[in-house]
Structures are given as structure tokens and as C-alpha cells.
XYZ file of C-alpha atoms in Angstrom:
599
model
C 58.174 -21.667 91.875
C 54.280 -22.625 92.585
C 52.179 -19.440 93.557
C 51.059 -19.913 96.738
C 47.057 -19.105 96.750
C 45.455 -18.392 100.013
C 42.692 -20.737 100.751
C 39.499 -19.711 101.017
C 37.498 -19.625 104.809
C 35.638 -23.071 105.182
C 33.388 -23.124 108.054
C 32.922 -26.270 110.067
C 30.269 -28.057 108.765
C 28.000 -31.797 108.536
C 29.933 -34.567 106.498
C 30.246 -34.276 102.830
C 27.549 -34.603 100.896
C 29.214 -34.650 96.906
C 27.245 -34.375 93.771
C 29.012 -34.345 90.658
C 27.600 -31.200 88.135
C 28.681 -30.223 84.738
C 27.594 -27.700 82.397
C 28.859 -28.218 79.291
C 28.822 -26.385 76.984
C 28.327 -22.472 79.413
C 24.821 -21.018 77.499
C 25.326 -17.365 76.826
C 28.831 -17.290 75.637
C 30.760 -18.520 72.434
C 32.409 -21.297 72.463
C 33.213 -24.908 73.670
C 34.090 -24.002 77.477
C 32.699 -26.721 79.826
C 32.906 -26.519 83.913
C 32.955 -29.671 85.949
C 32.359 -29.239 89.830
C 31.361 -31.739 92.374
C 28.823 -30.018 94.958
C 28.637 -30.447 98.537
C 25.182 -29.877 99.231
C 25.480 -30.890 102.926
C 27.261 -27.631 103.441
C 26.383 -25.825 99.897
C 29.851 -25.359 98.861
C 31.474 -26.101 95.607
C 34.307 -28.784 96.356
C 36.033 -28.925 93.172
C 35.714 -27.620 89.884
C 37.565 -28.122 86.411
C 37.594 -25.725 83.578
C 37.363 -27.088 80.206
C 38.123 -26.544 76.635
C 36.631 -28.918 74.458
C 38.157 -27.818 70.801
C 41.971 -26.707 69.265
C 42.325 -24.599 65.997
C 46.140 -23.497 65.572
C 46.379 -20.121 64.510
C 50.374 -20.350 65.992
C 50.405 -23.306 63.389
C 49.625 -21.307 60.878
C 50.615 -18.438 60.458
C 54.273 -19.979 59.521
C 55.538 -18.741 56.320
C 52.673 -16.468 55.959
C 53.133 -12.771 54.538
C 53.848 -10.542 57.885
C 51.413 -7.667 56.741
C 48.619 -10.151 56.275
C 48.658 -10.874 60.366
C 46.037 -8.555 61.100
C 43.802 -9.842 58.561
C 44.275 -13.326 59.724
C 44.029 -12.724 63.327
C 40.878 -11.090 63.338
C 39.231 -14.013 62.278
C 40.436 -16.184 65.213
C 36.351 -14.329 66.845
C 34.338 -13.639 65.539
C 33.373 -10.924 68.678
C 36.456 -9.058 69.263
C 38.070 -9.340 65.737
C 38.929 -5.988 65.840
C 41.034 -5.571 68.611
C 43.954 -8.582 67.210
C 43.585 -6.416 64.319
C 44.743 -3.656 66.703
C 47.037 -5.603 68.195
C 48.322 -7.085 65.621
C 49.262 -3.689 64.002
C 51.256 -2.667 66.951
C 53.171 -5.207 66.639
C 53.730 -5.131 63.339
C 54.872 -1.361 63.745
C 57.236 -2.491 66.409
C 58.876 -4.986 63.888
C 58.791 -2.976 60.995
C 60.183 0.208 62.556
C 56.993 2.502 61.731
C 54.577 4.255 63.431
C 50.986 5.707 63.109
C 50.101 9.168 62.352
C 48.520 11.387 64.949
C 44.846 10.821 63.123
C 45.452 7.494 62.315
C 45.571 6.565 66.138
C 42.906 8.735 67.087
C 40.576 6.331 64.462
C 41.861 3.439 66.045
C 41.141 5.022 69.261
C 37.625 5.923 68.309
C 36.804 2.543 66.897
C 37.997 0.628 69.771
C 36.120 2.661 72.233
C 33.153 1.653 69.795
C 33.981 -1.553 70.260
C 34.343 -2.011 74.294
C 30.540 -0.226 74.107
C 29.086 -2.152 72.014
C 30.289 -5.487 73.375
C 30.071 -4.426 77.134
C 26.550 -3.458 76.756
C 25.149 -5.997 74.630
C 26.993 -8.542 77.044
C 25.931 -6.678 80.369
C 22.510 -6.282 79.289
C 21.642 -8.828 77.219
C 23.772 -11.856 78.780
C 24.869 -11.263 82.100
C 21.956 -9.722 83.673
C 20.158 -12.666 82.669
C 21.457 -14.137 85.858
C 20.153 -11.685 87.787
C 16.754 -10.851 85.953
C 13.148 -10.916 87.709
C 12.572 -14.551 86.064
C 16.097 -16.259 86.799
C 15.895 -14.549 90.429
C 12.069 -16.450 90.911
C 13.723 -19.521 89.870
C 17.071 -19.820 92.296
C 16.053 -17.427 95.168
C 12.248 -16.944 95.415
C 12.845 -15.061 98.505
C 15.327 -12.541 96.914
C 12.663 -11.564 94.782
C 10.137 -11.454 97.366
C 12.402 -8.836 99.394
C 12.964 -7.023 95.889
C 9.967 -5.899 95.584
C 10.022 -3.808 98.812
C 13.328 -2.998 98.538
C 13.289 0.796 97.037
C 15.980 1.598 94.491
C 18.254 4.270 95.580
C 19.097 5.667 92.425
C 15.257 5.771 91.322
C 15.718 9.674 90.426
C 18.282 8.799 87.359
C 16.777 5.589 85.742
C 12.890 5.774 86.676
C 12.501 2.153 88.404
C 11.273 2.557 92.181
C 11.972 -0.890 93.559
C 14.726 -3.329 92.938
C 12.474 -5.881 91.687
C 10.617 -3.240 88.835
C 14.897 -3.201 87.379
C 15.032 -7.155 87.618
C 11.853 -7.199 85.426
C 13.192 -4.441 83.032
C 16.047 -7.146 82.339
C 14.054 -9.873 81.254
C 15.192 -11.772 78.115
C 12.685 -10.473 74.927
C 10.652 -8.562 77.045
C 11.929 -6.298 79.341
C 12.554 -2.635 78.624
C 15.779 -2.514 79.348
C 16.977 -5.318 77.553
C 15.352 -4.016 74.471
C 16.759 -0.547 74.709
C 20.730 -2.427 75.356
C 19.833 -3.892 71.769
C 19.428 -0.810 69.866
C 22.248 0.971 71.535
C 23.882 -2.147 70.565
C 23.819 -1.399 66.963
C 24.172 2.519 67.265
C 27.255 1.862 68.940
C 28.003 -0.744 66.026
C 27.436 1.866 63.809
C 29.986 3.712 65.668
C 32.539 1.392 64.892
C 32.195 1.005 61.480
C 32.392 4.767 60.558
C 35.765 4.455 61.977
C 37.349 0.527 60.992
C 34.972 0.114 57.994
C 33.487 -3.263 58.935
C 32.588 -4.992 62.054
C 34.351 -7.322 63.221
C 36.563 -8.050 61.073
C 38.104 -4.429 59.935
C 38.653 -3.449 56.655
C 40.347 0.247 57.106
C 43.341 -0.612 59.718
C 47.098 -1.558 58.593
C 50.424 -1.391 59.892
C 51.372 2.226 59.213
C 47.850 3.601 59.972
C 44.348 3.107 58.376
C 42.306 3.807 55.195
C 39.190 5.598 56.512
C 38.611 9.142 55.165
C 39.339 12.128 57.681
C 36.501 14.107 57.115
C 34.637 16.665 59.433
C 31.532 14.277 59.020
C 33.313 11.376 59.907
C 34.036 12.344 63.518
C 30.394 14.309 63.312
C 28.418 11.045 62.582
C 30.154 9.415 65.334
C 29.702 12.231 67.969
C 25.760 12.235 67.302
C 25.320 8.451 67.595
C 28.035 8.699 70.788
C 25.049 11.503 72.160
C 22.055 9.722 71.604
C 24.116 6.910 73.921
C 25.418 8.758 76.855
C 22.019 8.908 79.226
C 21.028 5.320 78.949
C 24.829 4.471 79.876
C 24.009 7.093 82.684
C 20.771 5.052 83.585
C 22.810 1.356 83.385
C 25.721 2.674 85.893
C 22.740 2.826 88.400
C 21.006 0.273 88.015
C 23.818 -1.892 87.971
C 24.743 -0.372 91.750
C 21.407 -0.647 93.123
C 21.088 -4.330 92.162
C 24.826 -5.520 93.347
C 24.414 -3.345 96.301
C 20.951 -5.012 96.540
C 22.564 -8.536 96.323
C 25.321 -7.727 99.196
C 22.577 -6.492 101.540
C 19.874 -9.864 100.532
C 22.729 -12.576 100.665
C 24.846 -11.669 103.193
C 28.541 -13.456 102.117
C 27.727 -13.040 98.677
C 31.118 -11.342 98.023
C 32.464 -14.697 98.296
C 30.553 -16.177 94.794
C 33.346 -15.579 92.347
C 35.866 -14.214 95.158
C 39.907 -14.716 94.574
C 43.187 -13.566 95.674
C 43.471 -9.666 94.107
C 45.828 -10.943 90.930
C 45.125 -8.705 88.173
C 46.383 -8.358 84.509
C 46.107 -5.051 82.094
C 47.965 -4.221 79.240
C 46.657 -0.969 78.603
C 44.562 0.551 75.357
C 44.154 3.503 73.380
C 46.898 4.916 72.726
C 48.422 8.731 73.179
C 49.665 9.743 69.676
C 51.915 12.315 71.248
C 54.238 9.589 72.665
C 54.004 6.471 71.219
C 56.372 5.852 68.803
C 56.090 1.303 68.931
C 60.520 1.079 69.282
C 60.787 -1.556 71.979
C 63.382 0.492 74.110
C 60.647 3.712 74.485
C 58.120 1.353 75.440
C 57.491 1.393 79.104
C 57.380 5.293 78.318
C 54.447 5.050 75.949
C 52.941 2.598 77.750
C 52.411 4.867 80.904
C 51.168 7.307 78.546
C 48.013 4.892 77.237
C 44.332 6.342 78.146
C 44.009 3.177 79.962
C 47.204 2.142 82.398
C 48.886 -1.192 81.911
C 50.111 -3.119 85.133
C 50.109 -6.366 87.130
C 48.435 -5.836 90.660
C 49.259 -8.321 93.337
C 46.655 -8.416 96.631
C 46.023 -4.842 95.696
C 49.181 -3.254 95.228
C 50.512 -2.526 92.221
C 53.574 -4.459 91.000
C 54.347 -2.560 87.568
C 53.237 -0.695 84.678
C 56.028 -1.174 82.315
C 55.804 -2.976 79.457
C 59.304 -4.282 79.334
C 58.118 -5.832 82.497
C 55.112 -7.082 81.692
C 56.073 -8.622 78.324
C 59.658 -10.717 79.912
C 57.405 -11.788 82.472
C 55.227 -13.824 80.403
C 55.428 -17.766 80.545
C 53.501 -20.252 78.656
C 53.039 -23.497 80.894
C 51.759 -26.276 80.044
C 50.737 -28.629 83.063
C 47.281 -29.718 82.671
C 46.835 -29.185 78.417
C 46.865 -31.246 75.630
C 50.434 -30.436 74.287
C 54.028 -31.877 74.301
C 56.399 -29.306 75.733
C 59.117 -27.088 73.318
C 61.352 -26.307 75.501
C 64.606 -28.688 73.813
C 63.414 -26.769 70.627
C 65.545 -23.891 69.348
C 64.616 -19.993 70.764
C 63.198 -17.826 68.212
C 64.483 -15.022 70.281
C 67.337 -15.455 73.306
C 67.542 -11.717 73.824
C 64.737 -8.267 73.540
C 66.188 -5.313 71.849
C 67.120 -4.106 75.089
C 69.447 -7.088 75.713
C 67.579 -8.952 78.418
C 67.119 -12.612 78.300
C 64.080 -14.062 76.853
C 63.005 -17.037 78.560
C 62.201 -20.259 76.678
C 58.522 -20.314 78.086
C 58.402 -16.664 76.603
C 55.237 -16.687 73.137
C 58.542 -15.454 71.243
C 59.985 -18.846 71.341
C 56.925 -21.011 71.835
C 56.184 -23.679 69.394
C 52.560 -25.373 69.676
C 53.011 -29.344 69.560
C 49.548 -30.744 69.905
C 48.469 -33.975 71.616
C 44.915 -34.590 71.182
C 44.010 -37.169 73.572
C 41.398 -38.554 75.992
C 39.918 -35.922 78.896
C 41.612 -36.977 82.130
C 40.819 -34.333 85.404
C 44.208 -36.385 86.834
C 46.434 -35.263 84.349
C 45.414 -33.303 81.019
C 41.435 -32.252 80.204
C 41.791 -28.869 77.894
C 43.190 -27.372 74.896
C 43.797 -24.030 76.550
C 47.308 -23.651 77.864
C 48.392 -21.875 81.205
C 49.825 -18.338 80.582
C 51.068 -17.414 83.602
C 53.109 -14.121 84.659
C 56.107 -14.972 86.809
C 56.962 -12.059 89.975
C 60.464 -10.440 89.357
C 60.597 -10.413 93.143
C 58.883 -13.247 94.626
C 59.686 -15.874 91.711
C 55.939 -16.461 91.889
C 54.109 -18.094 88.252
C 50.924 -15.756 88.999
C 47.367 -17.031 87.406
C 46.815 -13.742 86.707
C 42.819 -12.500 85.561
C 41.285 -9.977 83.696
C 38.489 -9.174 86.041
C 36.337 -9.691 82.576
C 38.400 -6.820 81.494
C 36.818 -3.403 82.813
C 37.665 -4.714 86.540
C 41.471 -5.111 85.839
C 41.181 -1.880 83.845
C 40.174 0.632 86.317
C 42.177 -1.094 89.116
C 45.076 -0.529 87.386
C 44.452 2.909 86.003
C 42.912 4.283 89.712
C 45.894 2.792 91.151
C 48.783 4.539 88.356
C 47.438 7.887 88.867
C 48.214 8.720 85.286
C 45.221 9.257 83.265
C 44.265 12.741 83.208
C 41.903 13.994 80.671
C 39.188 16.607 80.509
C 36.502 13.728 80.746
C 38.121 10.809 82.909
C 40.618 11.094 85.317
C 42.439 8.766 87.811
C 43.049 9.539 91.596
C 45.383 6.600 92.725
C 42.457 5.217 94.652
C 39.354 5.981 91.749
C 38.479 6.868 88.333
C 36.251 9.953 87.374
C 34.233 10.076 84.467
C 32.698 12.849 83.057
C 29.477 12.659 81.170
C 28.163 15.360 79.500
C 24.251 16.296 79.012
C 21.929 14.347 77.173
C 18.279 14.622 76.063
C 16.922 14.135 79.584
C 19.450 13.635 82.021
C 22.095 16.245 83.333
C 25.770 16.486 83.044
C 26.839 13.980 85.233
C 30.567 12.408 87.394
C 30.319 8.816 88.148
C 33.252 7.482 90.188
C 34.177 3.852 90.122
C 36.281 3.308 93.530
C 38.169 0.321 94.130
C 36.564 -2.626 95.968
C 37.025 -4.647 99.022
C 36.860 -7.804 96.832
C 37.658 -9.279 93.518
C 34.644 -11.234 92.749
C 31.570 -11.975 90.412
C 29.771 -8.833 91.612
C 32.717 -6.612 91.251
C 33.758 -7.819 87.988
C 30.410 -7.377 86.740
C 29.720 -3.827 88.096
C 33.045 -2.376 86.486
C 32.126 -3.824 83.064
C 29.347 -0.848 82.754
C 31.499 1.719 84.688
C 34.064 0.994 81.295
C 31.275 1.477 79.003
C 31.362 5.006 80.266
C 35.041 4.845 80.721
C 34.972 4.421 76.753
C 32.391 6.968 75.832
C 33.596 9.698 78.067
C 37.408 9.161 76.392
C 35.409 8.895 72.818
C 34.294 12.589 73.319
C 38.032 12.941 74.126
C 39.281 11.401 70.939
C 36.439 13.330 68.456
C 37.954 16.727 69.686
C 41.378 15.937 68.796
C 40.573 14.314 66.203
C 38.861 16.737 64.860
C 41.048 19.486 65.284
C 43.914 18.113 63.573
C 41.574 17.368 60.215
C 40.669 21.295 60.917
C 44.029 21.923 61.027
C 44.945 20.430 57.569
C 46.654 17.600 59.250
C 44.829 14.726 57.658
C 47.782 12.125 56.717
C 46.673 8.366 58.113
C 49.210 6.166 56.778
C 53.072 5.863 56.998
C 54.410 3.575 54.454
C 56.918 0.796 55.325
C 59.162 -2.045 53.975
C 59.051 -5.229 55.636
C 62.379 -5.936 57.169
C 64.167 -8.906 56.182
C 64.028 -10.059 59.825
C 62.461 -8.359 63.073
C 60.930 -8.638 66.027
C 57.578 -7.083 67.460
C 54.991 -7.304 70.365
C 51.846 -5.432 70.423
C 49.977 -4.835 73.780
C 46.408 -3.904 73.984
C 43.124 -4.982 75.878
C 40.349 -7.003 74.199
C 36.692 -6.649 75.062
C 37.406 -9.032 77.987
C 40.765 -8.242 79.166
C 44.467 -8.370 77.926
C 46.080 -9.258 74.842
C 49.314 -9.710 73.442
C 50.461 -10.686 70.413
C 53.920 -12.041 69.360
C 55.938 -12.062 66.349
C 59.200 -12.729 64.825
C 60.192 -12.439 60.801
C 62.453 -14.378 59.000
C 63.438 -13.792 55.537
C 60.350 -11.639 55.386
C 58.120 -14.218 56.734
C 56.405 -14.875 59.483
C 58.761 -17.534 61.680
C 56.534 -17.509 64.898
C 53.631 -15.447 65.834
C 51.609 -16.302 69.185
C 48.916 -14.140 69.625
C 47.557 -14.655 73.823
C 44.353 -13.546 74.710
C 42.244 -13.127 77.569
C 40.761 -16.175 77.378
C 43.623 -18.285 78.009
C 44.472 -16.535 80.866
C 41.100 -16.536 82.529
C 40.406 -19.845 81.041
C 43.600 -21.757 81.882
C 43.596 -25.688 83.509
C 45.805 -26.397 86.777
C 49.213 -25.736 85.027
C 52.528 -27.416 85.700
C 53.015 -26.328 89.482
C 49.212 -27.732 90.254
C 47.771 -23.578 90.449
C 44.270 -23.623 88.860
C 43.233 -21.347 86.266
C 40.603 -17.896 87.214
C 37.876 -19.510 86.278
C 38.514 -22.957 88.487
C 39.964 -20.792 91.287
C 37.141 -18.512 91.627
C 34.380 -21.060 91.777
C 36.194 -23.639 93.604
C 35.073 -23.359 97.385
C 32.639 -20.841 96.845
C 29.074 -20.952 98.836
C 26.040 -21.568 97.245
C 23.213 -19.350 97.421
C 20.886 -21.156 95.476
C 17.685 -22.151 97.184
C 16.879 -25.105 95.032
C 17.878 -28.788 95.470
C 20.548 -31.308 94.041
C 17.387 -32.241 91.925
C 16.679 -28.996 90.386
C 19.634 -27.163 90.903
C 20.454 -25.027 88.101
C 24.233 -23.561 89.083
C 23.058 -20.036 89.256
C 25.987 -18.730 91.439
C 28.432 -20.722 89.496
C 27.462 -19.352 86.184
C 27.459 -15.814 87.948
C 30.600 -16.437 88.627
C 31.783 -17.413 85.521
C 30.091 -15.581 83.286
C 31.772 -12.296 85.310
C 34.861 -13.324 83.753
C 33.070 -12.551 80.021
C 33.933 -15.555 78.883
C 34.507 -16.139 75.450
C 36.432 -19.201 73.857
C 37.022 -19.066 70.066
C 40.256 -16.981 71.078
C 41.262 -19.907 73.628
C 40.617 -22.707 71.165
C 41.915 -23.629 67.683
C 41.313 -25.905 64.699
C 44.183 -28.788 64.404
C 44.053 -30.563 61.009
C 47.076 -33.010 61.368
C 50.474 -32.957 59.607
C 49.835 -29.636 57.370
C 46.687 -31.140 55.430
C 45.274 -28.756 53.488
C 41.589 -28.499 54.375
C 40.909 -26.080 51.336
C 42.833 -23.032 49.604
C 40.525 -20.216 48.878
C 42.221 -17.224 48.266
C 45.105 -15.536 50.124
C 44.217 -12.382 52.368
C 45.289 -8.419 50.523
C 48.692 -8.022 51.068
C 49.627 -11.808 50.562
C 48.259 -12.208 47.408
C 51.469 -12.533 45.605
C 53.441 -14.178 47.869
C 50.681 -17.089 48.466
């Protein structure tokens, strides 16, 4: 069944006046993603737009006949950004099929490293990328008279960060020269530094396995981190008000700028960090410890929230195809016709996927990108939902304020918020931000809840340091389980990359890897129109959206569009692969650690 996507208002307006626009490739992210529009400039509205992926790599290819325990290893390297968390992934899944799980410490590493992770990427992304589009010089360039009303505008939250008018934070954010964006760099690589006390190397870790990790438990270990995790907390104070007074800025300037970037409220989260009290990665416990993950998972439809089981989730997948450069599977044989709890598997499920590339010419009629269209079909209404990530944080906190479940001494849900508790730092006071759920899904919201995670992530690091520090004072410092590799199995690991859910798949044959699909947020933001004629997030939120922009069709630069997209934190290495023909052998180097004898 097609989802049905409510149009968006179109005031009446003069005649069409089209103007076909790409940019390809998006500046500012990684990757080949390209976005075709045509413009009406008669009544500044985009009237169509296409979302494009420009190059295929084949990690589902493969990773065939590969070693299971080398999965995390491999999968890392599909980005070189958030390597770490398929690593992650990849190890719960790999627990799932092998029958194993972490110890206590050895999740509250992982925990502390991923948290790492989301601030290092958020801010360096937030700061140094996104706000970009919203800087003193971008702002004098689209909407000269934005900037002129900046600079009366007074900031409200002057008192925490130090800048007295909107205009004196747009300058801060300057590219190369603005405070701000300076200071985002070197808590960039403190927060790096973060990481790699905990997961050895960034990005691609060197310290996490199936059955736990290899870093040494010791009292310095979680004392480094804390220190760097101090000398952090006040400028993430500083950027959660900023952030407000320049969105709420924006609404007030632009009035109907909630509609750049606006869709229909259909969110995806498959929850992170998980509770080492619970978990236990067995398939039939797993909507239990998925409820008990510091961050919720669910699937919210127009605001209300459908589910946070996992069972759910995971059976509702489907892979369509529609619009993508591949032949369908679907008279191949399943991988998997039943879960370990004895419901059906669908076809169309990334257990039974196989990936049949067709490179061929870009057509906007028919097929134009190598991304695929994961889709999440409604147990009730039958609907194939495009669901988004909200760039990740967004879909995050919706679903966690919504669950009511997280309850910790620093962050804690209320079914319609999420507290966070920060404590002091050098110069500012202990301090309770509250991110409340919005009126809107759109670029503004999206990009506001990415720096309400960052201290989402260090308030639950300051979490994870005290219990993981009390069981190494407690003598309980084991961090690996070993494991045989079953002869066959299946797994699925959930977890949420920098931008927003991921999933991966796998199923073991003779001790092999038989199919593994890993899906990442990009494919789901990212997707074409799929096989029912629904657009992809990224198409669907920019499609009849207003422009803003004050300049012409002659010097237009697409500021609202990129706003738009770049609130989804796009990032396409996960979405594309490499595709080398009929097995050719490009060149054999050396087979990845646990491999190396069964190359």
C-alpha cells in the first residue's frame, strides 16, 4: 500500500515561472549526493526536486563467504565518519548470532565511546558545517535584510554565552574566523580524544569485538575521560543558546520559515547505549532490552508514537526498490522465512535481500540513484512509511520524551520533554536544559536538537564514568566473554549512527557469512521515489517548500534548500558502494584479524 503524504499548503499565486537548479555534488558533506529541483520563481517555491546518488560500492556483495567475526572490522570502513558505530552495530549483532553477551564494563566502554562519538561529530558538524548556512557572511549574501534586523535584535540568552545581539553570534560562526567556530574545533579533538581512550582509534576502532572490548579498565581510564568530558560541558552550555536565540531569531525574521525543510511527523529511532543490567542480545528478550536503552527506540507517526519494540521495528523493515539502479530479488530464495520467535520474515526484509546491480543511464522518469528505498511498513494501516531520522538527535529525543522511560540522575524523559542535567564548569553554573517537542518537523527543528544531543551525550557520559567506575573499584574488571561461532545463526544489531538509525543484518552459514545488509541512515533519509511513487526525506522535505532567499534566478545560491538538506546531516559513503563487476578482484591485501586464516 502507497503512504499517503499530506500535501503541503500552496497559496494561489502568478503563472509558473520554472528554472531548473542542481547542486551537485552538496559542499559540506561527504559524498556523491546531488539534488535536482526546478524553481518557480514567480511564486518562490520549489516545484520539484530529485535526490541523487551518483556512486555504488557493495559492501552486501561482499561480505559473502567472509569470516563472521571480521564484520565489524569490515563495516567500519564503509565511512570513514561514523566507522565506529557499524562497529557497534555490528557487534550486537554478532552477539545476537553467536549467543554471547557483553560484560557489564565492556558496555559501559562502548557506551562511553559512542557518547564520544555523537559529540564530537555533532559539534564539529553543527559548528563547523551547518551554521555555515546561517553565519554573518552567508546571511549578507541570501537575506541582507535578516542581517540588517540582526544586528538590533538583542540575544535573549546573552547572560550564558556573552554575545548581545543576534548578529555579534552570526559573526562568531564565520568559517576560519569566527570565535566560535574556532573554539567547536578544539572541542572537536578533545572530544576525539575522548573516544579513543575508550575504542582505541578513531574511526575505525581497534578495542571493540563481539564478546566485549580490549581497552584496559583502569581508574585513569575513566579519569582521563571525565577531565576532557569537564573542560567540554560549558561551551556545550553556551552552543544550546545560541542555537535557540538564532532559530528563534529566524521564526520571528521570516515569518513561515517553519515550512523550509517541513514534512509529515514520520520519525525513525532505534535506540543507543545500552543498559548492561538488561541486555542480554537473545532475539526473544529483545523488545525488553530495547525499552531499557539510554536512548528509546520507536517509530512515531504525525506525533504519536507507534512502537518501541524491536521485534516490531525490525519485521517491519522493507527494502524497495522503485526508483534505484537494481533488478529486484524477490524470485530468489529467503535467507530467513521465520525470526526466532516464529513470525514471518518478509521477502523485502535485509535478511533475505540480495543486491543485483544495474548500472545504467540517470533517468528522473524511472531510475536516477544507487540508494535504495528502505521503507517501514504500519502493522495497522498497511502504510510503506519514508520514515527520517530528523538528522538523528531530532528522532532521538522525540522518541525518548515521548516513551517516558529514560530516567537517570543526569537526563530524564517526561513523555512530552527531555531534561538534561549539566553539572558546573569553570565559569558557568550547574545548569537543566529541556528540549520540548516541536510544533514542526523541519530544517530548524532538526538542526536545534542536534546540539540539545550533544548534551544529551555528555550528561549520560557523566552517567556511564560513575558506573563504570565503580565496578573497576569493585574488582569487577572482566571485558570480554569468549564465544564459538555457530555453525549457522542469525543476528540483528540495532543502534543509532551520528545521523540517525542503523541496523545491521546477518545470517551464517557453515560459519560464514551468507548475507549481511548493514542499513544506515543515509538510505533512509536519502532514498529516490520508491516503488509506490513516495519520495525519499530529503525530496519530500524540499519539494514545495518557499523560498526565502532574496536573490535572483541569476544569483541564486539555494540557501534554504541546502538548509534544508543539510538538517538531515547528510552523509553518503554509507548510502553508496563500490561495484567492480562479476567478482573481479581489484587487489588482495591482507585479510582483516580474525580472518586471517580463513582468507
Amino acid at each position: 500500500m502507497a503512504t499517503s503524504v499530506p500535501s503541503k499548503q500552496k497559496a494561489p499565486g502568478r503563472p509558473e515561472q520554472l528554472v531548473e537548479m542542481s547542486w551537485d555534488p552538496i559542499t559540506r558533506i561527504i559524498g556523491n549526493l546531488g539534488i535536482y529541483t526546478k524553481i518557480d520563481f514567480a511564486n518562490r517555491r520549489v516545484a520539484e526536486c530529485h535526490s541523487t546518488s551518483s556512486l555504488f560500492r557493495g559492501y552486501s556483495v561482499f561480505m559473502k563467504g567472509k569470516d563472521p567475526r571480521d564484520a565489524g572490522f569490515i563495516t567500519s570502513r564503509i565511512c570513514g565518519i561514523c566507522g565506529d558505530n557499524h562497529t557497534t552495530c555490528s557487534v550486537y549483532a554478532q552477539n545476537m548470532a553467536y549467543g554471547i553477551k557483553n560484560p557489564p564494563l565492556a558496555e559501559w566502554i562502548i557506551n562511553l565511546g559512542e557518547a564520544a562519538e555523537y559529540m564530537f561529530d555533532h559539534t564539529i558538524f553543527q559548528d563547523n558545517l551547518v551554521f555555515v548556512d546561517f553565519c554573518e557572511a552567508m546571511v549578507k549574501d541570501t537575506n541582507p535584510s535578516v542581517l540588517t534586523k540582526a544586528k538590533t535584535a538583542e540575544a535573549p540568552n546573552a547572560a550564558v554565552h556573552g554575545y548581545r545581539t543576534i548578529a555579534e553570534i552570526m559573526a562568531a560562526f564565520n568559517p576560519f574566523e569566527g570565535e566560535v567556530y574556532k573554539e567547536a574545533l578544539q572541542v572537536s579533538r578533545i572530544t576525539r580524544e575522548m573516544f579513543c581512550l575508550m575504542e582505541g582509534r578513531h574511526v575505525h576502532p581497534s578495542t571493540v569485538y563481539p564478546g566485549g572490548v580490549g581497552t584496559m579498565p583502569t581508574p585513569t581510564l575513566f579519569t582521563d575521560y571525565l577531565s576532557r568530558l569537564m573542560r567540554v560541558v560549558d561551551f556545550v552550555k553556551k552552543s544550546v543558546a545560541m542555537n535557540d536565540d538564532v532559530f528563534d531569531f529566524f521564526y520571528e525574521a521570516l515569518p513561515g520559515y517553519e515550512e523550509v525543510g517541513r514534512r509529515r511527523i514520520l520519525l525513525g529511532c532505534w535506540g543507543a547505549f545500552q543498559d548492561p543490567d538488561v541486555v542480554d542480545y537473545r532475539y526473544e528478550t529483545m523488545d525488553r532490552w530495547g525499552k531499557a536503552m539510554h536512548v528509546t527506540p520507536g517509530v512515531v507517526v504525525d506525533g504519536e508514537l507507534v512502537t518501541t519494540n524491536l521485534v516490531d521495528i525490525n519485521l517491519g523493515i522493507r527494502i524497495l526498490l522503485g526508483s534505484s539502479f537494481y533488478d529486484d530479488w524477490v524470485n530468489e530464495d529467503p535467507f530467513v522465512t521465520r525470526d526466532p520467535l516464529g513470525n514471518p520474515v518478509d521477502m523485502r526484509h535485509p535478511w533475505n535481500q540480495t543486491t543485483l546491480p544495474v548500472p545504467q543511464k540517470r533517468d528522473f522518469g524511472d531510475k536516477y540513484s544507487w540508494v535504495m528505498s528502505p521503507r517501514w511498513k504500519h502493522p495497522q494501516t498497511g502504510e510503506h512509511l519514508a520514515l527520517d531520522t530528523g538528522g538523528g538527535p531530532f528522532a532521538r529525543l522525540y522518541t525518548t520524551a515521548l516513551a517516558n522511560l529514560v530516567d537517570t540522575p543526569y537526563v530524564k524523559a517526561t513523555g512530552s520533554s527531555v531534561r538534561i542535567s549539566l553539572p558546573k564548569g569553570e565559569k558557568l553554573p550547574e545548569t537543566t536544559l529541556e528540549w520540548r517537542i516541536p510544533q514542526w518537523s523541519n530544517a530548524i527543528e532538526r538542526d536545534r536538537a542536534r546540539v540539545y544531543f550533544v548534551a544529551y551525550a555528555a550528561a549520560m557520559a557523566l552517567h556511564f564514568v560513575e558506573q563504570g567506575l565503580g565496578l573497576v573499584h569493585a574488582g569487577e574488571t572482566k571485558i570480554f566473554e569468549d564465544f564459538e561461532v555457530p555453525d549457522e545463526g542469525i543476528g540483528c544489531g540495532f543502534h543509532e549512527a551520528v545521523r540517525g538509525v542503523l541496523s545491521h543484518h546477518l545470517v551464517i552459514k557453515d560459519k560464514k557469512i551468507a548475507n549481511y545488509h548493514p542499513y544506515p541512515p543515509t538510505p533512509w533519509n536519502g532514498s529516490p521515489r520508491d516503488i509506490y511513487g513516495t519520495p525519499g526525506p530529503y525530496e519530500d522535505a524540499v519539494q514545495d517548500m518557499p523560498i526565502f532567499e532574496e536573490n535572483g534566478p541569476d544569483d541564486f545560491r539555494g540557501i534554504d534548500i541546502m538548509r534544508a538538506v543539510r538538517s538531515f546531516d547528510p552523509c553518503l559513503p554509507c548510502g553508496v558502494h563500490m561495484y567492480l563487476g562479476k567478482g573481479r578482484t581489484l587487489q588482495k591485501v591482507h585479510s582483516p584479524m580474525f580472518g586471517q586464516n580463513n582468507a
